């Protein structure tokens, strides 16, 4: 398979990483301002599968010898939730990610964790026990969110202050940032809280990255004129590969694929220049065979279940109304009232489902109405209907 990575492989070696020299240089140059006392803050956006996480991990490797680099995947907040995601879930994951980075860097010892325990709990006397005839107070405690949040958010600055002779700064990479839309509180207010802490820090840099449409409300909440970080954050979109870049990439990494001109054009149209789909589809194509347009169309239909597996997994988690909304807009975008009429319900009855689908980045809203976000997902649904006469409810 040459040097083609797996489609879902985000931790690429130097041989596999390709064509992001401009992005890497631009972002790295901004992060280097951290060592001068600045607090660079970057919002990295781009469609799902375009390579944002791979780019972040590449930059992490480039910086981790000189900086403490904390990588935090917000999709991991799930392990800290009871019934739904909360601010506490975020803070616990942030703390865990900081401690993990410190352990890997041999910068911070376990005493910081003990310090955290006493700083973030409210203690009360439970009983007096006797140990070797010496009375010892036994305490009960409960976590205090306010104290815990303050401790965690201030920790990067404290680590730099304690370790500035060994590191040039602290970099915080928060991936899958769109997950904040699922917290059980006012997201915008939470963003303002995060910003209030960040603006007082020095020698600490931040990258927020997420699979978000450029039309996503979260981008406006973060970087819009009235957003929490408006005017204080660099919004950088990671683009898909161009046709020429895709051709050069496959020529270098998969020279066993023999495309005709029409076959390659069809391949590019099928994958939309998205690295995840390029890698996944290319690995499934037969080597050393003539790949004309007809052959690519045939292979694409065979590959659909593999190309869309991450999306079909999401599909089967949806409730009945959410699935009906998606199938209602397979053929063309529809306004909210048009979707409601098609489903035979009131407009108000689908509001929560529409919001949930947007939060999961399965649909988006533009001037034409609600539409399916990912063309591969839409193609899979259409293909299922053509083959089975019904959608996969």
XYZ file of C-alpha atoms in Angstrom:
393
model
C 0.000 0.000 0.000
C 2.983 2.327 -0.321
C 2.974 5.190 2.156
C -0.776 5.752 2.198
C -1.971 6.021 5.798
C -5.242 4.563 6.954
C -8.099 6.991 6.513
C -8.653 7.340 10.254
C -4.944 7.505 11.147
C -4.250 10.966 12.586
C -0.804 10.311 14.048
C 1.278 10.403 10.866
C 5.014 10.005 10.494
C 7.063 12.352 8.322
C 6.760 10.049 5.320
C 2.965 10.000 5.523
C 2.404 13.689 6.296
C 1.873 15.616 3.072
C 1.255 19.063 1.639
C 0.658 21.131 4.748
C 3.878 23.145 4.683
C 2.068 26.493 4.436
C -0.388 25.645 7.206
C 2.325 24.217 9.460
C 4.580 27.221 8.971
C 1.812 29.779 9.515
C 0.471 28.158 12.683
C 3.945 27.443 14.068
C 5.065 31.029 13.520
C 2.078 32.247 15.545
C 2.631 29.723 18.322
C 6.282 30.783 18.606
C 4.995 34.125 19.940
C 4.242 32.230 23.156
C 7.902 32.269 24.217
C 7.855 36.080 23.998
C 5.096 36.338 26.584
C 2.129 36.459 24.221
C -0.939 34.244 24.381
C -1.623 33.319 20.739
C -5.107 31.852 20.313
C -6.004 30.033 17.099
C -9.294 28.541 15.908
C -8.574 25.759 13.427
C -11.642 24.881 11.363
C -12.379 22.627 8.413
C -14.743 19.894 7.358
C -14.586 16.428 8.889
C -11.716 14.340 7.508
C -9.706 17.251 6.096
C -6.739 16.543 8.391
C -7.008 19.003 11.280
C -6.071 16.464 13.937
C -3.141 15.158 11.889
C -1.944 18.743 11.475
C -2.231 19.433 15.204
C -0.333 16.266 16.109
C 2.398 17.128 13.600
C 2.785 20.558 15.209
C 2.681 18.977 18.677
C 5.684 16.796 17.763
C 7.552 19.842 16.459
C 7.066 21.773 19.724
C 7.103 19.202 22.497
C 10.880 19.272 23.042
C 10.803 22.965 23.940
C 7.285 23.485 25.280
C 4.877 21.613 27.492
C 2.238 20.619 24.913
C -1.146 19.514 26.240
C -3.360 17.680 23.724
C -7.008 17.355 24.722
C -9.650 15.499 22.660
C -13.017 16.841 23.816
C -14.846 13.781 22.512
C -13.292 12.007 25.525
C -15.461 14.090 27.863
C -18.009 11.273 27.620
C -16.128 9.219 30.201
C -16.723 11.913 32.822
C -20.442 12.469 32.254
C -23.302 11.056 34.296
C -26.310 11.648 32.069
C -25.048 14.492 29.904
C -21.962 16.574 29.363
C -21.276 19.373 31.814
C -18.641 22.002 32.457
C -17.315 19.637 35.106
C -16.764 17.018 32.354
C -14.673 19.546 30.441
C -12.614 20.550 33.471
C -11.920 16.958 34.514
C -10.700 16.093 31.016
C -8.599 19.257 30.877
C -6.981 18.397 34.204
C -6.327 14.792 33.148
C -4.780 15.985 29.872
C -2.475 18.429 31.671
C -1.277 15.777 34.120
C -0.695 13.315 31.270
C 1.391 15.863 29.357
C 3.396 16.672 32.466
C 4.129 13.019 33.164
C 5.290 12.495 29.584
C 7.546 15.534 29.877
C 8.821 14.772 33.399
C 7.964 18.328 34.351
C 5.436 17.962 37.148
C 5.284 15.484 40.015
C 2.425 13.789 41.804
C 2.395 16.441 44.554
C 0.500 18.722 42.164
C -2.342 16.198 42.108
C -2.410 16.089 45.918
C -2.437 19.875 46.007
C -5.377 19.839 43.608
C -7.325 17.494 45.866
C -7.162 19.852 48.831
C -7.712 23.010 46.810
C -10.837 21.842 45.007
C -12.898 20.212 47.755
C -14.996 21.483 50.619
C -14.180 19.474 53.728
C -16.317 18.764 56.793
C -15.754 16.636 59.875
C -17.336 13.182 59.651
C -16.137 11.487 62.841
C -13.179 11.046 65.184
C -11.360 7.719 64.852
C -8.714 6.258 67.129
C -5.521 5.025 65.510
C -2.931 3.650 67.940
C -4.937 5.414 70.673
C -4.449 8.760 68.917
C -7.645 10.632 67.950
C -7.646 11.327 64.174
C -10.309 13.470 62.450
C -11.985 11.706 59.517
C -13.162 14.180 56.893
C -15.811 13.976 54.209
C -15.487 16.049 51.098
C -17.269 16.980 47.915
C -15.888 18.577 44.792
C -16.496 22.279 44.401
C -16.842 23.144 40.689
C -15.843 26.778 41.123
C -12.639 25.922 42.964
C -11.832 23.059 40.604
C -12.378 25.171 37.469
C -10.206 27.984 38.815
C -7.444 25.545 39.739
C -7.475 23.772 36.355
C -7.678 26.892 34.198
C -4.870 28.539 36.159
C -2.685 25.417 36.123
C -0.969 26.030 32.720
C 0.193 29.454 33.911
C 1.347 28.028 37.245
C 3.286 25.259 35.511
C 5.082 27.783 33.308
C 5.908 29.972 36.308
C 7.346 26.965 38.152
C 9.213 25.511 35.166
C 10.203 28.487 33.005
C 13.857 27.572 33.225
C 13.064 24.287 31.464
C 10.359 25.225 28.950
C 9.706 28.150 26.614
C 5.957 28.085 27.224
C 2.839 25.971 27.513
C 0.694 25.096 24.489
C -2.880 23.818 24.872
C -4.395 21.949 21.903
C -8.139 21.373 22.277
C -9.430 19.061 19.536
C -13.071 18.267 18.622
C -14.024 21.643 20.078
C -17.515 21.398 18.581
C -18.322 18.990 21.429
C -18.827 22.057 23.632
C -22.194 22.496 21.909
C -23.388 19.454 23.847
C -22.631 20.772 27.341
C -25.664 21.289 29.540
C -25.139 24.998 29.979
C -24.979 28.218 27.987
C -22.034 27.558 25.646
C -21.516 31.227 24.884
C -21.241 32.071 28.573
C -18.745 29.234 29.060
C -16.650 30.564 26.154
C -16.596 34.000 27.773
C -15.361 32.392 30.987
C -12.552 30.591 29.135
C -11.610 33.820 27.380
C -11.536 35.751 30.678
C -8.891 33.339 31.977
C -6.839 33.154 28.786
C -6.531 36.930 28.381
C -4.764 37.189 31.742
C -2.162 34.526 30.917
C 1.321 34.905 29.472
C 3.598 32.320 27.836
C 0.540 30.100 27.232
C -0.829 29.480 23.713
C -4.077 27.839 22.606
C -5.393 26.056 19.519
C -9.071 25.153 19.332
C -9.923 22.742 16.521
C -13.217 21.252 15.431
C -15.153 19.748 12.550
C -17.434 22.664 11.922
C -19.106 24.156 8.914
C -18.057 27.736 8.205
C -21.735 28.520 8.846
C -21.695 26.946 12.309
C -23.063 29.123 15.105
C -20.176 28.063 17.335
C -17.712 29.885 15.079
C -19.713 33.079 15.533
C -19.822 32.480 19.300
C -16.033 32.112 19.330
C -14.668 34.390 16.634
C -17.559 36.583 15.492
C -17.574 40.323 16.060
C -19.674 39.840 19.195
C -18.186 36.448 20.054
C -16.208 35.654 23.161
C -12.870 35.887 21.316
C -13.945 38.389 18.677
C -10.862 40.268 17.452
C -8.608 38.221 19.739
C -8.460 34.892 17.920
C -6.959 33.847 14.610
C -9.492 31.845 12.584
C -7.694 29.505 10.176
C -9.529 27.098 7.850
C -7.745 23.920 6.730
C -8.696 23.435 3.095
C -9.314 20.253 1.140
C -6.710 19.045 -1.362
C -6.951 20.529 -4.836
C -7.186 18.243 -7.841
C -3.505 18.805 -8.684
C -2.421 18.199 -5.080
C -4.444 14.989 -4.957
C -2.897 13.772 -8.220
C 0.638 14.543 -7.036
C -0.073 12.926 -3.674
C -1.269 9.667 -5.227
C 1.565 9.661 -7.748
C 4.036 9.844 -4.859
C 2.299 7.635 -2.301
C 0.378 5.158 -4.473
C 2.095 4.887 -7.836
C 0.572 1.429 -8.341
C -2.815 3.071 -9.116
C -3.208 3.532 -12.875
C -5.826 6.226 -13.478
C -7.021 7.391 -16.866
C -7.674 11.136 -16.981
C -11.420 10.550 -16.751
C -10.932 7.981 -14.014
C -8.917 10.366 -11.885
C -11.456 13.170 -12.395
C -14.174 10.824 -11.164
C -12.010 9.747 -8.200
C -11.507 13.380 -7.202
C -15.222 14.110 -7.541
C -16.047 11.088 -5.354
C -13.636 12.098 -2.581
C -14.068 15.893 -2.816
C -10.381 16.348 -2.075
C -10.859 15.265 1.557
C -7.745 13.383 2.733
C -9.748 10.895 4.827
C -11.731 9.807 1.764
C -8.737 9.991 -0.581
C -6.729 7.628 1.611
C -9.593 5.259 2.360
C -10.831 4.962 -1.231
C -7.325 4.722 -2.726
C -6.422 1.851 -0.390
C -9.494 -0.062 -1.606
C -8.753 0.313 -5.322
C -7.153 -2.611 -7.187
C -3.454 -2.067 -7.957
C -1.957 -2.185 -11.422
C -5.320 -2.091 -13.200
C -6.648 0.512 -15.605
C -8.904 2.782 -13.549
C -11.217 4.526 -15.983
C -14.370 6.418 -15.061
C -16.618 3.370 -15.268
C -14.287 1.356 -13.038
C -14.095 4.134 -10.442
C -17.907 4.406 -10.307
C -18.158 0.648 -9.801
C -15.462 0.613 -7.087
C -16.960 3.655 -5.365
C -20.284 1.905 -4.832
C -18.453 -1.095 -3.392
C -16.416 1.173 -1.111
C -19.328 3.260 0.219
C -19.845 1.195 3.408
C -16.156 1.676 4.283
C -16.033 5.352 3.331
C -19.116 6.197 5.383
C -18.623 3.909 8.380
C -17.998 6.778 10.819
C -21.198 8.432 9.615
C -23.335 5.312 9.492
C -22.355 4.636 13.093
C -23.804 8.036 13.936
C -26.893 7.277 11.834
C -27.806 4.187 13.826
C -27.580 6.171 17.081
C -30.205 8.678 15.912
C -33.808 8.562 17.040
C -36.670 8.078 14.591
C -37.447 11.765 14.123
C -33.804 12.662 13.491
C -33.569 9.970 10.804
C -36.782 11.181 9.172
C -35.451 14.745 9.080
C -32.273 13.622 7.333
C -34.109 11.541 4.740
C -36.445 14.486 4.112
C -33.510 16.567 2.873
C -31.646 13.918 0.883
C -32.825 15.258 -2.473
C -32.583 18.986 -1.763
C -32.276 21.503 1.088
C -35.521 22.428 2.838
C -36.632 25.213 5.149
C -37.709 24.272 8.654
C -41.413 24.625 7.864
C -40.973 22.526 4.713
C -39.361 19.729 6.710
C -42.157 19.874 9.287
C -44.815 19.713 6.562
C -43.064 16.742 4.953
C -43.000 14.929 8.300
C -46.585 15.923 9.134
C -45.690 17.726 12.365
C -45.528 21.308 13.590
C -42.420 23.393 13.072
C -41.879 23.623 16.817
C -41.892 19.834 17.169
C -38.636 19.416 15.243
C -36.620 22.230 16.800
C -34.710 20.064 19.284
C -33.973 17.402 16.650
C -32.652 19.983 14.179
C -30.372 21.427 16.848
C -29.128 17.959 17.813
C -28.312 17.073 14.195
C -26.438 20.349 13.741
C -24.461 19.725 16.940
C -23.466 16.309 15.569
C -22.354 17.964 12.311
C -24.728 15.837 10.263
C -26.713 18.746 8.826
C -26.079 22.441 8.343
C -28.190 25.509 7.651
C -27.570 27.978 4.834
C -29.659 30.434 2.829
C -31.404 27.555 1.026
C -32.405 25.748 4.201
C -31.182 22.665 6.036
C -28.990 20.253 4.083
C -26.880 17.146 4.713
C -23.365 18.222 5.654
C -21.326 15.372 4.132
C -21.826 14.377 0.493
C -20.578 10.821 1.150
C -23.273 10.419 3.803
C -25.910 11.619 1.360
C -24.600 9.281 -1.349
C -24.718 6.330 1.067
C -28.352 7.063 1.936
C -29.305 7.378 -1.722
C -27.550 4.146 -2.563
C -29.290 2.318 0.288
C -32.654 3.515 -1.011
C -31.868 2.548 -4.613
C -30.763 -0.961 -3.599
C -33.372 -1.752 -0.932
C -36.318 0.499 -1.764
C -36.204 2.118 1.667
C -33.832 4.028 3.882
C -32.005 2.071 6.625
C -34.389 2.885 9.469
